[in-house]
């Protein structure tokens, strides 16, 4: 029986080294029988509440019309720098698996002709491969929405609602038994699809990639 | 020559996947001997991958990942060397991948593709099922196998084709692969019998090959194909019932002519497990799979599977009226002369059972549905849906839905079944539209014996499409069937001998 997952200080050096090497070693470790040291046990099965709140630098890359069949559907690529704020909460469903909802909003930094924002609400699952180590992998899917600028030439705003998914990795640095900081890196892929901008132009297959590196306060 | 190369590559791909267990076994021994646990030395020395039961394969995630990769290599080379697949421009010979095409795919990123409905909504989930079963046949459980469908899809989308990675394929292969993979895994586990010998064993293994080619290849190279040993727990399933309907169907073509056609139809429905017989144990311990086969360009006209992911009883198990809160995952694929509708969804709701006397039972279900990736055709007028000039005559998008049903059974024979499905799909690729669909249906069966009867089905698919900047569209498609029906009584396999 695993004890509840808690955050414990004093493993930071190990954490940094592990963060870099863990992904490469993950399959081999997963192949071995489960025998990781149980110094900081994984979340307890069944309903332990968790919440994360964080922010960080995020970069939006927006593509459109990639699946071009003719000149009518050809699109382009735009990019913008900005900031993303993420809040996630849920419960644990297995000793090392968290399930929850994640809300993220990204907005462009500085003065831009178009006020671009990408918001997403996703159902996410977060997996800690090893008990006692804060490395985690997060994935999710849900709905995305926002005004974006699919074409820098026309500098027009297009409102879109679509489907999105997220992939990311993180590392929890414990501060107290239940509180810690988490370094997070990931991408939200926001498929707005076909959108019509405020000048009436249709852009096909508009897909945004919000790539973020940030820091979050985590409660387990 | 290309056939020979294809055959060689097929064997090579299978060997890569199947030889991995041997290499990994050596890996396992060394890793198990590493003194990282305070385990007794004897245990540590002999410990290899862990088996969940006597008949369960050892847990080998690396092998599972390699088998998924080998499957992709095999499909790609088979398509290239044997089938020489070719699509009209711009795809061309899309399986002739090169490092340059991989680089382009990584740089360019995701799109919504323009493939035909059956390819996207049925074949991709089937392909995803092979990745999932690579996990299951290597000892991984449901949740551990689920990420493999997404990993296999990512490999295929970026490196298996020259076409840009397709987001709709990723969803359909990933989520649909879980549904088909687990359904088929449980079904073939019932058919396979590791204790059987002789012709019975041969026939069982041959019968499962089309459903689970990856698992069969793995069993071939690991020796499980002929070894006599224990069966996994799924071999002794919960109550199973199979219903087959054979008859005629009249449906209206969804094309502009609206032609009515009468065709033969064969419907098979497998009911695995009973939510009211056993408590929730594991994902898909209860599922319902239904396939409709009818002559035509797409013989499998309908395929729907809904499997329970979670369930908890809200009432006393001895109460005359019982209710169970249920979360289930659903794959829906319907491509008939009348309409096309498909999607991957998660549903949450309640199932109830009310006994009326000893022989009569009423069961109901009501679910709200989140559609992660839906597909709706809308060909009522030219160019109203899909992508003009391509096989895409339908739109993609997320949505919501409502699923309610009621069934009255007499002595386990369903005599009256009514179902209503409503959905709203917000198109994100195709036409700028919101599609609202309704599908009420009713089935009536008259039992002649305990297992045999006659029946009739009527449904009325209705779609209302609200387009941006143009008039909306309302279309209805009636579908009538009359058939003979044969149904097995729910049965449980004999327990595994100890």
JSON list of C-alpha atoms in Angstrom, two decimals, chain A:
[
{"chain": "A", "resi": 1, "resn": "UNK", "atom": "CA", "xyz": [0.00, 0.00, 0.00]},
{"chain": "A", "resi": 2, "resn": "UNK", "atom": "CA", "xyz": [1.54, 3.27, -1.04]},
{"chain": "A", "resi": 3, "resn": "UNK", "atom": "CA", "xyz": [1.43, 6.19, 1.33]},
{"chain": "A", "resi": 4, "resn": "UNK", "atom": "CA", "xyz": [0.04, 9.51, 0.11]},
{"chain": "A", "resi": 5, "resn": "UNK", "atom": "CA", "xyz": [2.28, 11.42, -2.25]},
{"chain": "A", "resi": 6, "resn": "UNK", "atom": "CA", "xyz": [3.98, 14.24, -0.40]},
{"chain": "A", "resi": 7, "resn": "UNK", "atom": "CA", "xyz": [6.70, 16.71, -1.25]},
{"chain": "A", "resi": 8, "resn": "UNK", "atom": "CA", "xyz": [9.92, 16.53, 0.72]},
{"chain": "A", "resi": 9, "resn": "UNK", "atom": "CA", "xyz": [12.90, 18.91, 0.56]},
{"chain": "A", "resi": 10, "resn": "UNK", "atom": "CA", "xyz": [16.57, 17.96, 0.20]},
{"chain": "A", "resi": 11, "resn": "UNK", "atom": "CA", "xyz": [16.70, 16.24, -3.17]},
{"chain": "A", "resi": 12, "resn": "UNK", "atom": "CA", "xyz": [17.31, 19.20, -5.42]},
{"chain": "A", "resi": 13, "resn": "UNK", "atom": "CA", "xyz": [20.73, 18.25, -6.76]},
{"chain": "A", "resi": 14, "resn": "UNK", "atom": "CA", "xyz": [19.56, 14.80, -7.56]},
{"chain": "A", "resi": 15, "resn": "UNK", "atom": "CA", "xyz": [16.48, 16.30, -9.12]},
{"chain": "A", "resi": 16, "resn": "UNK", "atom": "CA", "xyz": [18.36, 18.44, -11.62]},
{"chain": "A", "resi": 17, "resn": "UNK", "atom": "CA", "xyz": [20.55, 15.57, -12.73]},
{"chain": "A", "resi": 18, "resn": "UNK", "atom": "CA", "xyz": [17.58, 13.28, -12.96]},
{"chain": "A", "resi": 19, "resn": "UNK", "atom": "CA", "xyz": [15.52, 15.74, -14.96]},
{"chain": "A", "resi": 20, "resn": "UNK", "atom": "CA", "xyz": [18.08, 15.63, -17.78]},
{"chain": "A", "resi": 21, "resn": "UNK", "atom": "CA", "xyz": [18.72, 11.92, -17.78]},
{"chain": "A", "resi": 22, "resn": "UNK", "atom": "CA", "xyz": [15.35, 10.57, -16.82]},
{"chain": "A", "resi": 23, "resn": "UNK", "atom": "CA", "xyz": [13.63, 10.59, -20.17]},
{"chain": "A", "resi": 24, "resn": "UNK", "atom": "CA", "xyz": [16.45, 8.72, -21.84]},
{"chain": "A", "resi": 25, "resn": "UNK", "atom": "CA", "xyz": [16.46, 6.12, -19.11]},
{"chain": "A", "resi": 26, "resn": "UNK", "atom": "CA", "xyz": [12.71, 5.92, -18.71]},
{"chain": "A", "resi": 27, "resn": "UNK", "atom": "CA", "xyz": [11.99, 2.93, -20.91]},
{"chain": "A", "resi": 28, "resn": "UNK", "atom": "CA", "xyz": [14.75, 0.82, -19.39]},
{"chain": "A", "resi": 29, "resn": "UNK", "atom": "CA", "xyz": [13.68, 1.66, -15.90]},
{"chain": "A", "resi": 30, "resn": "UNK", "atom": "CA", "xyz": [10.10, 0.96, -16.74]},
{"chain": "A", "resi": 31, "resn": "UNK", "atom": "CA", "xyz": [11.14, -2.40, -18.15]},
{"chain": "A", "resi": 32, "resn": "UNK", "atom": "CA", "xyz": [12.61, -3.50, -14.84]},
{"chain": "A", "resi": 33, "resn": "UNK", "atom": "CA", "xyz": [10.37, -4.79, -12.09]},
{"chain": "A", "resi": 34, "resn": "UNK", "atom": "CA", "xyz": [8.95, -2.04, -9.92]},
{"chain": "A", "resi": 35, "resn": "UNK", "atom": "CA", "xyz": [11.63, -1.64, -7.30]},
{"chain": "A", "resi": 36, "resn": "UNK", "atom": "CA", "xyz": [12.31, 2.08, -6.92]},
{"chain": "A", "resi": 37, "resn": "UNK", "atom": "CA", "xyz": [13.18, 3.24, -3.42]},
{"chain": "A", "resi": 38, "resn": "UNK", "atom": "CA", "xyz": [10.06, 4.36, -1.62]},
{"chain": "A", "resi": 39, "resn": "UNK", "atom": "CA", "xyz": [11.48, 7.45, 0.04]},
{"chain": "A", "resi": 40, "resn": "UNK", "atom": "CA", "xyz": [8.82, 9.85, -1.26]},
{"chain": "A", "resi": 41, "resn": "UNK", "atom": "CA", "xyz": [5.85, 7.71, -2.10]},
{"chain": "A", "resi": 42, "resn": "UNK", "atom": "CA", "xyz": [3.51, 8.32, -4.97]},
{"chain": "A", "resi": 43, "resn": "UNK", "atom": "CA", "xyz": [-0.02, 9.72, -4.63]},
{"chain": "A", "resi": 44, "resn": "UNK", "atom": "CA", "xyz": [-2.43, 7.58, -2.72]},
{"chain": "A", "resi": 45, "resn": "UNK", "atom": "CA", "xyz": [-5.08, 5.90, -4.82]},
{"chain": "A", "resi": 46, "resn": "UNK", "atom": "CA", "xyz": [-8.48, 7.42, -4.62]},
{"chain": "A", "resi": 47, "resn": "UNK", "atom": "CA", "xyz": [-9.32, 11.05, -4.57]},
{"chain": "A", "resi": 48, "resn": "UNK", "atom": "CA", "xyz": [-6.34, 12.98, -3.18]},
{"chain": "A", "resi": 49, "resn": "UNK", "atom": "CA", "xyz": [-6.89, 16.57, -4.21]},
{"chain": "A", "resi": 50, "resn": "UNK", "atom": "CA", "xyz": [-4.14, 18.37, -6.06]},
{"chain": "A", "resi": 51, "resn": "UNK", "atom": "CA", "xyz": [-3.78, 21.80, -7.58]},
{"chain": "A", "resi": 52, "resn": "UNK", "atom": "CA", "xyz": [-1.13, 23.62, -9.63]},
{"chain": "A", "resi": 53, "resn": "UNK", "atom": "CA", "xyz": [-0.96, 27.29, -10.53]},
{"chain": "A", "resi": 54, "resn": "UNK", "atom": "CA", "xyz": [1.84, 28.69, -12.62]},
{"chain": "A", "resi": 55, "resn": "UNK", "atom": "CA", "xyz": [3.01, 31.07, -15.28]},
{"chain": "A", "resi": 56, "resn": "UNK", "atom": "CA", "xyz": [5.84, 31.36, -17.72]},
{"chain": "A", "resi": 57, "resn": "UNK", "atom": "CA", "xyz": [7.20, 32.43, -21.04]},
{"chain": "A", "resi": 58, "resn": "UNK", "atom": "CA", "xyz": [5.31, 30.97, -23.99]},
{"chain": "A", "resi": 59, "resn": "UNK", "atom": "CA", "xyz": [5.69, 31.23, -27.71]},
{"chain": "A", "resi": 60, "resn": "UNK", "atom": "CA", "xyz": [2.85, 30.86, -30.20]},
{"chain": "A", "resi": 61, "resn": "UNK", "atom": "CA", "xyz": [3.52, 29.48, -33.64]},
{"chain": "A", "resi": 62, "resn": "UNK", "atom": "CA", "xyz": [0.48, 29.55, -35.88]},
{"chain": "A", "resi": 63, "resn": "UNK", "atom": "CA", "xyz": [0.25, 27.64, -39.14]},
{"chain": "A", "resi": 64, "resn": "UNK", "atom": "CA", "xyz": [-2.54, 27.68, -41.67]},
{"chain": "A", "resi": 65, "resn": "UNK", "atom": "CA", "xyz": [-3.40, 26.02, -44.94]},
{"chain": "A", "resi": 66, "resn": "UNK", "atom": "CA", "xyz": [-0.58, 23.50, -44.74]},
{"chain": "A", "resi": 67, "resn": "UNK", "atom": "CA", "xyz": [-2.66, 20.84, -46.41]},
{"chain": "A", "resi": 68, "resn": "UNK", "atom": "CA", "xyz": [-2.67, 22.87, -49.59]},
{"chain": "A", "resi": 69, "resn": "UNK", "atom": "CA", "xyz": [-4.47, 21.47, -52.59]},
{"chain": "A", "resi": 70, "resn": "UNK", "atom": "CA", "xyz": [-4.33, 24.60, -54.64]},
{"chain": "A", "resi": 71, "resn": "UNK", "atom": "CA", "xyz": [-3.44, 28.23, -54.29]},
{"chain": "A", "resi": 72, "resn": "UNK", "atom": "CA", "xyz": [-6.72, 28.96, -52.56]},
{"chain": "A", "resi": 73, "resn": "UNK", "atom": "CA", "xyz": [-5.76, 26.94, -49.53]},
{"chain": "A", "resi": 74, "resn": "UNK", "atom": "CA", "xyz": [-2.14, 27.99, -49.21]},
{"chain": "A", "resi": 75, "resn": "UNK", "atom": "CA", "xyz": [-1.44, 29.67, -45.93]},
{"chain": "A", "resi": 76, "resn": "UNK", "atom": "CA", "xyz": [1.46, 30.80, -43.89]},
{"chain": "A", "resi": 77, "resn": "UNK", "atom": "CA", "xyz": [3.15, 30.79, -40.54]},
{"chain": "A", "resi": 78, "resn": "UNK", "atom": "CA", "xyz": [2.99, 33.48, -37.91]},
{"chain": "A", "resi": 79, "resn": "UNK", "atom": "CA", "xyz": [4.65, 33.65, -34.52]},
{"chain": "A", "resi": 80, "resn": "UNK", "atom": "CA", "xyz": [4.33, 35.70, -31.38]},
{"chain": "A", "resi": 81, "resn": "UNK", "atom": "CA", "xyz": [5.94, 35.80, -27.97]},
{"chain": "A", "resi": 82, "resn": "UNK", "atom": "CA", "xyz": [3.91, 36.06, -24.83]},
{"chain": "A", "resi": 83, "resn": "UNK", "atom": "CA", "xyz": [3.05, 34.69, -21.46]},
{"chain": "A", "resi": 84, "resn": "UNK", "atom": "CA", "xyz": [0.93, 31.75, -20.38]},
{"chain": "A", "resi": 85, "resn": "UNK", "atom": "CA", "xyz": [-0.90, 31.24, -17.10]},
{"chain": "A", "resi": 86, "resn": "UNK", "atom": "CA", "xyz": [-1.94, 27.70, -16.21]},
{"chain": "A", "resi": 87, "resn": "UNK", "atom": "CA", "xyz": [-4.17, 26.39, -13.42]},
{"chain": "A", "resi": 88, "resn": "UNK", "atom": "CA", "xyz": [-4.83, 22.70, -12.98]},
{"chain": "A", "resi": 89, "resn": "UNK", "atom": "CA", "xyz": [-6.67, 20.71, -10.32]},
{"chain": "A", "resi": 90, "resn": "UNK", "atom": "CA", "xyz": [-7.99, 17.23, -9.80]},
{"chain": "A", "resi": 91, "resn": "UNK", "atom": "CA", "xyz": [-7.55, 14.03, -7.86]},
{"chain": "A", "resi": 92, "resn": "UNK", "atom": "CA", "xyz": [-5.27, 11.02, -7.92]},
{"chain": "A", "resi": 93, "resn": "UNK", "atom": "CA", "xyz": [-6.65, 7.88, -9.52]},
{"chain": "A", "resi": 94, "resn": "UNK", "atom": "CA", "xyz": [-3.69, 5.57, -8.97]},
{"chain": "A", "resi": 95, "resn": "UNK", "atom": "CA", "xyz": [-0.56, 5.60, -6.82]},
{"chain": "A", "resi": 96, "resn": "UNK", "atom": "CA", "xyz": [1.37, 7.59, -9.41]},
{"chain": "A", "resi": 97, "resn": "UNK", "atom": "CA", "xyz": [-1.34, 8.99, -11.66]},
{"chain": "A", "resi": 98, "resn": "UNK", "atom": "CA", "xyz": [-3.19, 12.29, -11.29]},
{"chain": "A", "resi": 99, "resn": "UNK", "atom": "CA", "xyz": [-6.31, 13.15, -13.25]},
{"chain": "A", "resi": 100, "resn": "UNK", "atom": "CA", "xyz": [-7.74, 16.64, -13.52]},
{"chain": "A", "resi": 101, "resn": "UNK", "atom": "CA", "xyz": [-8.75, 19.67, -15.49]},
{"chain": "A", "resi": 102, "resn": "UNK", "atom": "CA", "xyz": [-6.36, 22.29, -16.78]},
{"chain": "A", "resi": 103, "resn": "UNK", "atom": "CA", "xyz": [-7.09, 25.83, -17.85]},
{"chain": "A", "resi": 104, "resn": "UNK", "atom": "CA", "xyz": [-4.44, 27.75, -19.73]},
{"chain": "A", "resi": 105, "resn": "UNK", "atom": "CA", "xyz": [-4.54, 31.21, -21.19]},
{"chain": "A", "resi": 106, "resn": "UNK", "atom": "CA", "xyz": [-1.84, 32.61, -23.41]},
{"chain": "A", "resi": 107, "resn": "UNK", "atom": "CA", "xyz": [-1.62, 36.23, -24.47]},
{"chain": "A", "resi": 108, "resn": "UNK", "atom": "CA", "xyz": [0.86, 38.00, -26.70]},
{"chain": "A", "resi": 109, "resn": "UNK", "atom": "CA", "xyz": [3.38, 40.35, -25.15]},
{"chain": "A", "resi": 110, "resn": "UNK", "atom": "CA", "xyz": [3.90, 43.96, -26.25]},
{"chain": "A", "resi": 111, "resn": "UNK", "atom": "CA", "xyz": [1.92, 46.01, -28.72]},
{"chain": "A", "resi": 112, "resn": "UNK", "atom": "CA", "xyz": [0.50, 44.04, -31.58]},
{"chain": "A", "resi": 113, "resn": "UNK", "atom": "CA", "xyz": [-1.97, 44.89, -34.33]},
{"chain": "A", "resi": 114, "resn": "UNK", "atom": "CA", "xyz": [-4.09, 41.95, -33.24]},
{"chain": "A", "resi": 115, "resn": "UNK", "atom": "CA", "xyz": [-4.93, 41.08, -29.64]},
{"chain": "A", "resi": 116, "resn": "UNK", "atom": "CA", "xyz": [-4.10, 37.38, -29.77]},
{"chain": "A", "resi": 117, "resn": "UNK", "atom": "CA", "xyz": [-5.16, 35.03, -27.00]},
{"chain": "A", "resi": 118, "resn": "UNK", "atom": "CA", "xyz": [-5.29, 31.26, -26.84]},
{"chain": "A", "resi": 119, "resn": "UNK", "atom": "CA", "xyz": [-7.36, 29.71, -24.08]},
{"chain": "A", "resi": 120, "resn": "UNK", "atom": "CA", "xyz": [-7.75, 26.01, -23.46]},
{"chain": "A", "resi": 121, "resn": "UNK", "atom": "CA", "xyz": [-9.67, 23.79, -21.07]},
{"chain": "A", "resi": 122, "resn": "UNK", "atom": "CA", "xyz": [-8.29, 20.28, -21.09]},
{"chain": "A", "resi": 123, "resn": "UNK", "atom": "CA", "xyz": [-8.79, 17.02, -19.25]},
{"chain": "A", "resi": 124, "resn": "UNK", "atom": "CA", "xyz": [-5.26, 16.05, -18.25]},
{"chain": "A", "resi": 125, "resn": "UNK", "atom": "CA", "xyz": [-3.50, 13.04, -16.86]},
{"chain": "A", "resi": 126, "resn": "UNK", "atom": "CA", "xyz": [-0.17, 13.39, -15.06]},
{"chain": "A", "resi": 127, "resn": "UNK", "atom": "CA", "xyz": [2.10, 10.43, -14.51]},
{"chain": "A", "resi": 128, "resn": "UNK", "atom": "CA", "xyz": [5.01, 10.08, -12.12]},
{"chain": "A", "resi": 129, "resn": "UNK", "atom": "CA", "xyz": [7.14, 7.23, -13.53]},
{"chain": "A", "resi": 130, "resn": "UNK", "atom": "CA", "xyz": [9.13, 6.72, -10.33]},
{"chain": "A", "resi": 131, "resn": "UNK", "atom": "CA", "xyz": [8.08, 6.91, -6.73]},
{"chain": "A", "resi": 132, "resn": "UNK", "atom": "CA", "xyz": [10.21, 9.36, -4.82]},
{"chain": "A", "resi": 133, "resn": "UNK", "atom": "CA", "xyz": [11.26, 11.41, -7.84]},
{"chain": "A", "resi": 134, "resn": "UNK", "atom": "CA", "xyz": [9.33, 14.45, -8.94]},
{"chain": "A", "resi": 135, "resn": "UNK", "atom": "CA", "xyz": [9.69, 13.91, -12.68]},
{"chain": "A", "resi": 136, "resn": "UNK", "atom": "CA", "xyz": [6.30, 13.78, -14.33]},
{"chain": "A", "resi": 137, "resn": "UNK", "atom": "CA", "xyz": [4.75, 13.63, -17.75]},
{"chain": "A", "resi": 138, "resn": "UNK", "atom": "CA", "xyz": [1.46, 15.35, -18.53]},
{"chain": "A", "resi": 139, "resn": "UNK", "atom": "CA", "xyz": [-0.92, 14.88, -21.45]},
{"chain": "A", "resi": 140, "resn": "UNK", "atom": "CA", "xyz": [-4.46, 16.03, -22.09]},
{"chain": "A", "resi": 141, "resn": "UNK", "atom": "CA", "xyz": [-7.13, 16.94, -24.55]},
{"chain": "A", "resi": 142, "resn": "UNK", "atom": "CA", "xyz": [-10.02, 19.36, -24.63]},
{"chain": "A", "resi": 143, "resn": "UNK", "atom": "CA", "xyz": [-11.37, 22.53, -26.14]},
{"chain": "A", "resi": 144, "resn": "UNK", "atom": "CA", "xyz": [-9.43, 25.60, -27.27]},
{"chain": "A", "resi": 145, "resn": "UNK", "atom": "CA", "xyz": [-10.64, 29.07, -28.10]},
{"chain": "A", "resi": 146, "resn": "UNK", "atom": "CA", "xyz": [-9.28, 32.43, -28.91]},
{"chain": "A", "resi": 147, "resn": "UNK", "atom": "CA", "xyz": [-8.72, 35.31, -31.28]},
{"chain": "A", "resi": 148, "resn": "UNK", "atom": "CA", "xyz": [-5.61, 34.73, -33.34]},
{"chain": "A", "resi": 149, "resn": "UNK", "atom": "CA", "xyz": [-3.89, 36.31, -36.31]},
{"chain": "A", "resi": 150, "resn": "UNK", "atom": "CA", "xyz": [-3.57, 33.62, -38.98]},
{"chain": "A", "resi": 151, "resn": "UNK", "atom": "CA", "xyz": [-2.12, 35.95, -41.60]},
{"chain": "A", "resi": 152, "resn": "UNK", "atom": "CA", "xyz": [0.34, 38.74, -40.83]},
{"chain": "A", "resi": 153, "resn": "UNK", "atom": "CA", "xyz": [-0.21, 40.33, -44.24]},
{"chain": "A", "resi": 154, "resn": "UNK", "atom": "CA", "xyz": [-3.79, 41.26, -43.57]},
{"chain": "A", "resi": 155, "resn": "UNK", "atom": "CA", "xyz": [-3.21, 41.73, -39.81]},
{"chain": "A", "resi": 156, "resn": "UNK", "atom": "CA", "xyz": [-6.75, 40.63, -39.14]},
{"chain": "A", "resi": 157, "resn": "UNK", "atom": "CA", "xyz": [-8.17, 38.88, -36.11]},
{"chain": "A", "resi": 158, "resn": "UNK", "atom": "CA", "xyz": [-9.97, 35.57, -36.41]},
{"chain": "A", "resi": 159, "resn": "UNK", "atom": "CA", "xyz": [-12.05, 34.10, -33.62]},
{"chain": "A", "resi": 160, "resn": "UNK", "atom": "CA", "xyz": [-11.84, 30.33, -33.47]},
{"chain": "A", "resi": 161, "resn": "UNK", "atom": "CA", "xyz": [-13.01, 27.48, -31.28]},
{"chain": "A", "resi": 162, "resn": "UNK", "atom": "CA", "xyz": [-11.51, 24.07, -31.76]},
{"chain": "A", "resi": 163, "resn": "UNK", "atom": "CA", "xyz": [-9.95, 21.00, -30.32]},
{"chain": "A", "resi": 164, "resn": "UNK", "atom": "CA", "xyz": [-6.59, 20.82, -28.62]},
{"chain": "A", "resi": 165, "resn": "UNK", "atom": "CA", "xyz": [-4.20, 18.56, -26.85]},
{"chain": "A", "resi": 166, "resn": "UNK", "atom": "CA", "xyz": [-1.20, 19.08, -24.62]},
{"chain": "A", "resi": 167, "resn": "UNK", "atom": "CA", "xyz": [2.03, 17.26, -23.96]},
{"chain": "A", "resi": 168, "resn": "UNK", "atom": "CA", "xyz": [4.56, 18.25, -21.35]},
{"chain": "A", "resi": 169, "resn": "UNK", "atom": "CA", "xyz": [7.07, 17.25, -18.74]},
{"chain": "A", "resi": 170, "resn": "UNK", "atom": "CA", "xyz": [7.68, 18.71, -15.31]},
{"chain": "A", "resi": 171, "resn": "UNK", "atom": "CA", "xyz": [9.71, 18.30, -12.18]},
{"chain": "A", "resi": 172, "resn": "UNK", "atom": "CA", "xyz": [8.40, 18.94, -8.68]},
{"chain": "A", "resi": 173, "resn": "UNK", "atom": "CA", "xyz": [10.79, 20.54, -6.18]},
{"chain": "A", "resi": 174, "resn": "UNK", "atom": "CA", "xyz": [9.37, 20.05, -2.69]},
{"chain": "A", "resi": 175, "resn": "UNK", "atom": "CA", "xyz": [9.31, 22.88, -0.16]},
{"chain": "A", "resi": 176, "resn": "UNK", "atom": "CA", "xyz": [7.03, 21.50, 2.53]},
{"chain": "A", "resi": 177, "resn": "UNK", "atom": "CA", "xyz": [5.16, 18.23, 2.94]},
{"chain": "A", "resi": 178, "resn": "UNK", "atom": "CA", "xyz": [2.37, 19.31, 0.61]},
{"chain": "A", "resi": 179, "resn": "UNK", "atom": "CA", "xyz": [3.70, 22.40, -1.13]},
{"chain": "A", "resi": 180, "resn": "UNK", "atom": "CA", "xyz": [6.35, 22.74, -3.78]},
{"chain": "A", "resi": 181, "resn": "UNK", "atom": "CA", "xyz": [7.51, 24.34, -6.98]},
{"chain": "A", "resi": 182, "resn": "UNK", "atom": "CA", "xyz": [7.33, 22.66, -10.33]},
{"chain": "A", "resi": 183, "resn": "UNK", "atom": "CA", "xyz": [9.40, 23.41, -13.41]},
{"chain": "A", "resi": 184, "resn": "UNK", "atom": "CA", "xyz": [7.19, 22.73, -16.41]},
{"chain": "A", "resi": 185, "resn": "UNK", "atom": "CA", "xyz": [7.82, 22.52, -20.12]},
{"chain": "A", "resi": 186, "resn": "UNK", "atom": "CA", "xyz": [5.24, 21.63, -22.69]},
{"chain": "A", "resi": 187, "resn": "UNK", "atom": "CA", "xyz": [3.25, 22.37, -25.78]},
{"chain": "A", "resi": 188, "resn": "UNK", "atom": "CA", "xyz": [-0.45, 23.04, -26.20]},
{"chain": "A", "resi": 189, "resn": "UNK", "atom": "CA", "xyz": [-1.57, 22.26, -29.72]},
{"chain": "A", "resi": 190, "resn": "UNK", "atom": "CA", "xyz": [-4.67, 24.26, -30.54]},
{"chain": "A", "resi": 191, "resn": "UNK", "atom": "CA", "xyz": [-6.50, 23.19, -33.68]},
{"chain": "A", "resi": 192, "resn": "UNK", "atom": "CA", "xyz": [-8.81, 26.07, -34.57]},
{"chain": "A", "resi": 193, "resn": "UNK", "atom": "CA", "xyz": [-9.29, 24.64, -38.04]},
{"chain": "A", "resi": 194, "resn": "UNK", "atom": "CA", "xyz": [-11.00, 26.81, -40.60]},
{"chain": "A", "resi": 195, "resn": "UNK", "atom": "CA", "xyz": [-11.55, 30.35, -39.34]},
{"chain": "A", "resi": 196, "resn": "UNK", "atom": "CA", "xyz": [-12.92, 33.51, -40.88]},
{"chain": "A", "resi": 197, "resn": "UNK", "atom": "CA", "xyz": [-11.19, 36.72, -39.88]},
{"chain": "A", "resi": 198, "resn": "UNK", "atom": "CA", "xyz": [-12.86, 40.07, -39.28]},
{"chain": "A", "resi": 199, "resn": "UNK", "atom": "CA", "xyz": [-12.16, 41.08, -42.89]},
{"chain": "A", "resi": 200, "resn": "UNK", "atom": "CA", "xyz": [-14.00, 38.06, -44.24]},
{"chain": "A", "resi": 201, "resn": "UNK", "atom": "CA", "xyz": [-10.99, 36.06, -45.33]},
{"chain": "A", "resi": 202, "resn": "UNK", "atom": "CA", "xyz": [-11.11, 32.31, -44.62]},
{"chain": "A", "resi": 203, "resn": "UNK", "atom": "CA", "xyz": [-7.95, 30.65, -43.39]},
{"chain": "A", "resi": 204, "resn": "UNK", "atom": "CA", "xyz": [-7.95, 26.86, -43.48]},
{"chain": "A", "resi": 205, "resn": "UNK", "atom": "CA", "xyz": [-6.47, 24.43, -40.97]},
{"chain": "A", "resi": 206, "resn": "UNK", "atom": "CA", "xyz": [-5.30, 27.08, -38.54]},
{"chain": "A", "resi": 207, "resn": "UNK", "atom": "CA", "xyz": [-3.31, 25.29, -35.86]},
{"chain": "A", "resi": 208, "resn": "UNK", "atom": "CA", "xyz": [-1.48, 26.98, -33.02]},
{"chain": "A", "resi": 209, "resn": "UNK", "atom": "CA", "xyz": [1.43, 25.64, -30.98]},
{"chain": "A", "resi": 210, "resn": "UNK", "atom": "CA", "xyz": [1.82, 27.30, -27.59]},
{"chain": "A", "resi": 211, "resn": "UNK", "atom": "CA", "xyz": [5.20, 26.16, -26.31]},
{"chain": "A", "resi": 212, "resn": "UNK", "atom": "CA", "xyz": [5.75, 27.10, -22.70]},
{"chain": "A", "resi": 213, "resn": "UNK", "atom": "CA", "xyz": [8.41, 26.95, -20.04]},
{"chain": "A", "resi": 214, "resn": "UNK", "atom": "CA", "xyz": [7.25, 28.05, -16.65]},
{"chain": "A", "resi": 215, "resn": "UNK", "atom": "CA", "xyz": [7.17, 27.64, -12.94]},
{"chain": "A", "resi": 216, "resn": "UNK", "atom": "CA", "xyz": [4.15, 26.54, -10.92]},
{"chain": "A", "resi": 217, "resn": "UNK", "atom": "CA", "xyz": [3.25, 26.32, -7.29]},
{"chain": "A", "resi": 218, "resn": "UNK", "atom": "CA", "xyz": [1.96, 22.82, -6.66]},
{"chain": "A", "resi": 219, "resn": "UNK", "atom": "CA", "xyz": [-0.12, 21.44, -3.81]},
{"chain": "A", "resi": 220, "resn": "UNK", "atom": "CA", "xyz": [-0.37, 17.69, -3.36]}
]
